[in-house]
PDB file of C-alpha atoms in Angstrom:
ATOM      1  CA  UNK A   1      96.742  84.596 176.643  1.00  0.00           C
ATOM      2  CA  UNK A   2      96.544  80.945 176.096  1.00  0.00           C
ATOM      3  CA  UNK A   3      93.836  79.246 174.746  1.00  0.00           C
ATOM      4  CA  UNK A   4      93.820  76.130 177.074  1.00  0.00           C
ATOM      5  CA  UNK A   5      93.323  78.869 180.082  1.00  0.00           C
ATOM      6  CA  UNK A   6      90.332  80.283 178.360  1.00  0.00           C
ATOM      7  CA  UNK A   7      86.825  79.007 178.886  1.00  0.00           C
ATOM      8  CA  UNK A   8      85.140  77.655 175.887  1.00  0.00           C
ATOM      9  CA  UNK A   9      82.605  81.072 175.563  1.00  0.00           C
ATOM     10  CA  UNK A  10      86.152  83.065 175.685  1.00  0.00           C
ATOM     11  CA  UNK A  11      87.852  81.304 173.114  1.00  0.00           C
ATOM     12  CA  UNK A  12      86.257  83.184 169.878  1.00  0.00           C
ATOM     13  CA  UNK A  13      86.925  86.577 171.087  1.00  0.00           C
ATOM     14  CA  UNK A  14      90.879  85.416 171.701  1.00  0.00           C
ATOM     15  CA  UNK A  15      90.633  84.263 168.291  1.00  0.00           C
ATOM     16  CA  UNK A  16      89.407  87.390 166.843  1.00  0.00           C
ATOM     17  CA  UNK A  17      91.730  89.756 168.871  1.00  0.00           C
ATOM     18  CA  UNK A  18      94.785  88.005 167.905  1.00  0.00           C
ATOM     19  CA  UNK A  19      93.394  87.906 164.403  1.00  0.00           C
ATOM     20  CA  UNK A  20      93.181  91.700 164.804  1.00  0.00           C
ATOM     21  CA  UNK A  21      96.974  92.518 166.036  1.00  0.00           C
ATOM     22  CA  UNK A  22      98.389  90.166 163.174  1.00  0.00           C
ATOM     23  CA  UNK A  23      96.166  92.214 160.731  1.00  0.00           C
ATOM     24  CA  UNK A  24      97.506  95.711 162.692  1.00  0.00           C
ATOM     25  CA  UNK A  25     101.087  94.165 162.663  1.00  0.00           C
ATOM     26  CA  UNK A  26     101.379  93.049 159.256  1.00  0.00           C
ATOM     27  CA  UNK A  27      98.216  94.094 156.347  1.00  0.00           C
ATOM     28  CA  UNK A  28     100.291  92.896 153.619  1.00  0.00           C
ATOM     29  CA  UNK A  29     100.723  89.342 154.830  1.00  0.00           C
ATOM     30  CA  UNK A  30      97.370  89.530 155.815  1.00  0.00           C
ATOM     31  CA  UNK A  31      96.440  90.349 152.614  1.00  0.00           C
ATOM     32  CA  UNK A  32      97.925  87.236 150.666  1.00  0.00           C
ATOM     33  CA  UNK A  33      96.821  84.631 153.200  1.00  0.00           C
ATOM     34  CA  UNK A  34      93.731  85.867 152.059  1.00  0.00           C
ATOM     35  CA  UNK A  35      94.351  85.490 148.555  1.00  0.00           C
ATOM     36  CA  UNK A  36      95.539  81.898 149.277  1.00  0.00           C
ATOM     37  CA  UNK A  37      92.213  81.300 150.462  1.00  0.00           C
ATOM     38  CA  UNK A  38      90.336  83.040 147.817  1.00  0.00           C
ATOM     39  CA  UNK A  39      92.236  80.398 145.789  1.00  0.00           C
ATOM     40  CA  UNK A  40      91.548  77.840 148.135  1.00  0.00           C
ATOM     41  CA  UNK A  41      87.601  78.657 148.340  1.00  0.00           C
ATOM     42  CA  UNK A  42      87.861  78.818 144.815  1.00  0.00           C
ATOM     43  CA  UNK A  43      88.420  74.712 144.000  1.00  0.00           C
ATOM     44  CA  UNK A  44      85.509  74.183 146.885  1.00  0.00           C
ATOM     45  CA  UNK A  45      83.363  76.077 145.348  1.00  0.00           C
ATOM     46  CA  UNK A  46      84.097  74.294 142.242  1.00  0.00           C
ATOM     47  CA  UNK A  47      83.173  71.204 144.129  1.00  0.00           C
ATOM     48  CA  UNK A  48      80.026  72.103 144.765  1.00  0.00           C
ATOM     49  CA  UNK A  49      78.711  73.876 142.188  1.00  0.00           C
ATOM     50  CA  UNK A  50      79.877  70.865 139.511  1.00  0.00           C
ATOM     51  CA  UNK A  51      78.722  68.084 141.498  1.00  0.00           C
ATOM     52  CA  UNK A  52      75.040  68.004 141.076  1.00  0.00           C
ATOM     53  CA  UNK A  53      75.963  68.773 137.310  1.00  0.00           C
ATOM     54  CA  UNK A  54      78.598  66.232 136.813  1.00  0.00           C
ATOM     55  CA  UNK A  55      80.034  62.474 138.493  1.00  0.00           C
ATOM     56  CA  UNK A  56      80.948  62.649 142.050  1.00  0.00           C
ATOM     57  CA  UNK A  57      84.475  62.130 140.966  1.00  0.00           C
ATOM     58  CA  UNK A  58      84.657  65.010 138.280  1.00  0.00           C
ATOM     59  CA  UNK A  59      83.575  67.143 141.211  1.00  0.00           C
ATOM     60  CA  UNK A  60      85.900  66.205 143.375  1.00  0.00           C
ATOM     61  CA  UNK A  61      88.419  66.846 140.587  1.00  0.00           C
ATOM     62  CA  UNK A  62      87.326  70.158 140.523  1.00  0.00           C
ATOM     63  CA  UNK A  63      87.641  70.852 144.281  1.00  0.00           C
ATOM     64  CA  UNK A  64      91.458  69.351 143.864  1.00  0.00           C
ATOM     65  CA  UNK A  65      92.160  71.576 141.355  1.00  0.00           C
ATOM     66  CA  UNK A  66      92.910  74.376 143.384  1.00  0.00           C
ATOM     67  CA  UNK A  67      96.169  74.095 144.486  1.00  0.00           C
ATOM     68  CA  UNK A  68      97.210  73.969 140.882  1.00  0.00           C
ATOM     69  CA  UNK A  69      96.044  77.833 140.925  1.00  0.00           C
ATOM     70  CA  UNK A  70      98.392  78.211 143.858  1.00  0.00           C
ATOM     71  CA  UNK A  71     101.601  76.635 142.538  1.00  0.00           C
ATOM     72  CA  UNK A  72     100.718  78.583 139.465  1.00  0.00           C
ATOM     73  CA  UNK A  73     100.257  82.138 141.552  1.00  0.00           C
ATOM     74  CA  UNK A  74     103.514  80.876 143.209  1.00  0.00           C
ATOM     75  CA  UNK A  75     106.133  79.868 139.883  1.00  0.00           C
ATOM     76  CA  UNK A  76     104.883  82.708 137.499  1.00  0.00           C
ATOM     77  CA  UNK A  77     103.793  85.554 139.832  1.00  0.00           C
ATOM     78  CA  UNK A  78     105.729  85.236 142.904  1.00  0.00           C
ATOM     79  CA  UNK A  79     108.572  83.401 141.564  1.00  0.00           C
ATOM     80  CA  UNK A  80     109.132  81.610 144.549  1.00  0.00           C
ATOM     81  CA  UNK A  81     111.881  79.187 143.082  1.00  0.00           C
ATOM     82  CA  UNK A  82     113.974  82.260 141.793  1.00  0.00           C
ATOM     83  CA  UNK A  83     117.638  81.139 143.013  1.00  0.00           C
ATOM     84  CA  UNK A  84     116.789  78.033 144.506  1.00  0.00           C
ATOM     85  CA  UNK A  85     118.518  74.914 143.496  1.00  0.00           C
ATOM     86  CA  UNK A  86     117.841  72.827 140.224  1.00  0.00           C
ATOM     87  CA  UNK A  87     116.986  69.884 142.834  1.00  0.00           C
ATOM     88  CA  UNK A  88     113.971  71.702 144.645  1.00  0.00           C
ATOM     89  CA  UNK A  89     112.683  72.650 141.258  1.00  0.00           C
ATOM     90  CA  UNK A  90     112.511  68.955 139.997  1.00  0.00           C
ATOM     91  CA  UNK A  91     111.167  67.732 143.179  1.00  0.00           C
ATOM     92  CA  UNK A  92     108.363  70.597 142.677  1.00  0.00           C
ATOM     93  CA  UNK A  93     107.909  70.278 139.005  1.00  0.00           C
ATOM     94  CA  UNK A  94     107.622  66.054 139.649  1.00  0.00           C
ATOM     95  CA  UNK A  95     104.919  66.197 142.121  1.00  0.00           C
ATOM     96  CA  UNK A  96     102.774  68.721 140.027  1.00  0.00           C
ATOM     97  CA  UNK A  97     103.093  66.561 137.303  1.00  0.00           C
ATOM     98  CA  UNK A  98     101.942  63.255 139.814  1.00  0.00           C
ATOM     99  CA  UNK A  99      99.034  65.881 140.943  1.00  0.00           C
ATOM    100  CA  UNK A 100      97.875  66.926 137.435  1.00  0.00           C
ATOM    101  CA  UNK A 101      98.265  62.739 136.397  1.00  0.00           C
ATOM    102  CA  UNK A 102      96.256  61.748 139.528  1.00  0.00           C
ATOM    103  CA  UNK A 103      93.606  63.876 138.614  1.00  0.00           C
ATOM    104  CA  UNK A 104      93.783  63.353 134.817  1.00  0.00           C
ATOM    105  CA  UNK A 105      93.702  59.082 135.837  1.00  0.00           C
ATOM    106  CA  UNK A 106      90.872  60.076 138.256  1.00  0.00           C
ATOM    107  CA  UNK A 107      88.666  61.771 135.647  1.00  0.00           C
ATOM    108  CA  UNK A 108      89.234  58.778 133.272  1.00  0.00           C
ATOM    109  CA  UNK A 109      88.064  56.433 135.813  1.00  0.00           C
ATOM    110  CA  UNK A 110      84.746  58.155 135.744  1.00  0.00           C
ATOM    111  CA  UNK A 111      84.022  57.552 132.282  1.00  0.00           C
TER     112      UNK A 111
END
């Protein structure tokens, strides 16, 4: 049923039962969108354990950080660029390097 027909008390339990069929439907895809946000969770939690410790910014370069765990779960584990062409690979492999330099340039300016 669609959510705009729902009233607003009605709207968590559609969430949760159409969580439920995915999950019945498919565990194993299930399964990996949760490690994604394991992954995910893991750079926020980062971000706030390290900022009392550390600069605002250094913090916030930890919380960043996680989607370098992802593209790393996805090249080496998953090999999700097996077969694809040398074009997508560049493009991927330049904008990991502008991610890593971003955060490498933003933990410099902290100093």
């Amino acid at each position: 049923e669609p959510l705009a027909d729902l009233s607003i008390s009605r709207i968590p339990g559609a969430i949760l039962r159409h969580f439920y069929h995915s999950v019945q439907k498919a565990p194993r895809a299930t399964f990996w969108n949760a490690m994604a946000g394991i992954c995910t969770g893991t750079g926020w939690f980062l971000f706030q354990v390290g900022t009392p410790v550390v600069s605002r910014a250094v913090g916030f370069i930890f919380g960043c950080s996680s989607p370098l765990t992802c593209i790393f779960f996805g090249i080496f584990i998953f090999h999700e660029f097996h077969g694809q062409p040398l074009r997508a690979k560049l493009y991927s492999a330049l904008a990991t390097v502008f991610f890593v330099a971003a955060m490498v340039l933003m933990s410099i300016a902290s100093v």
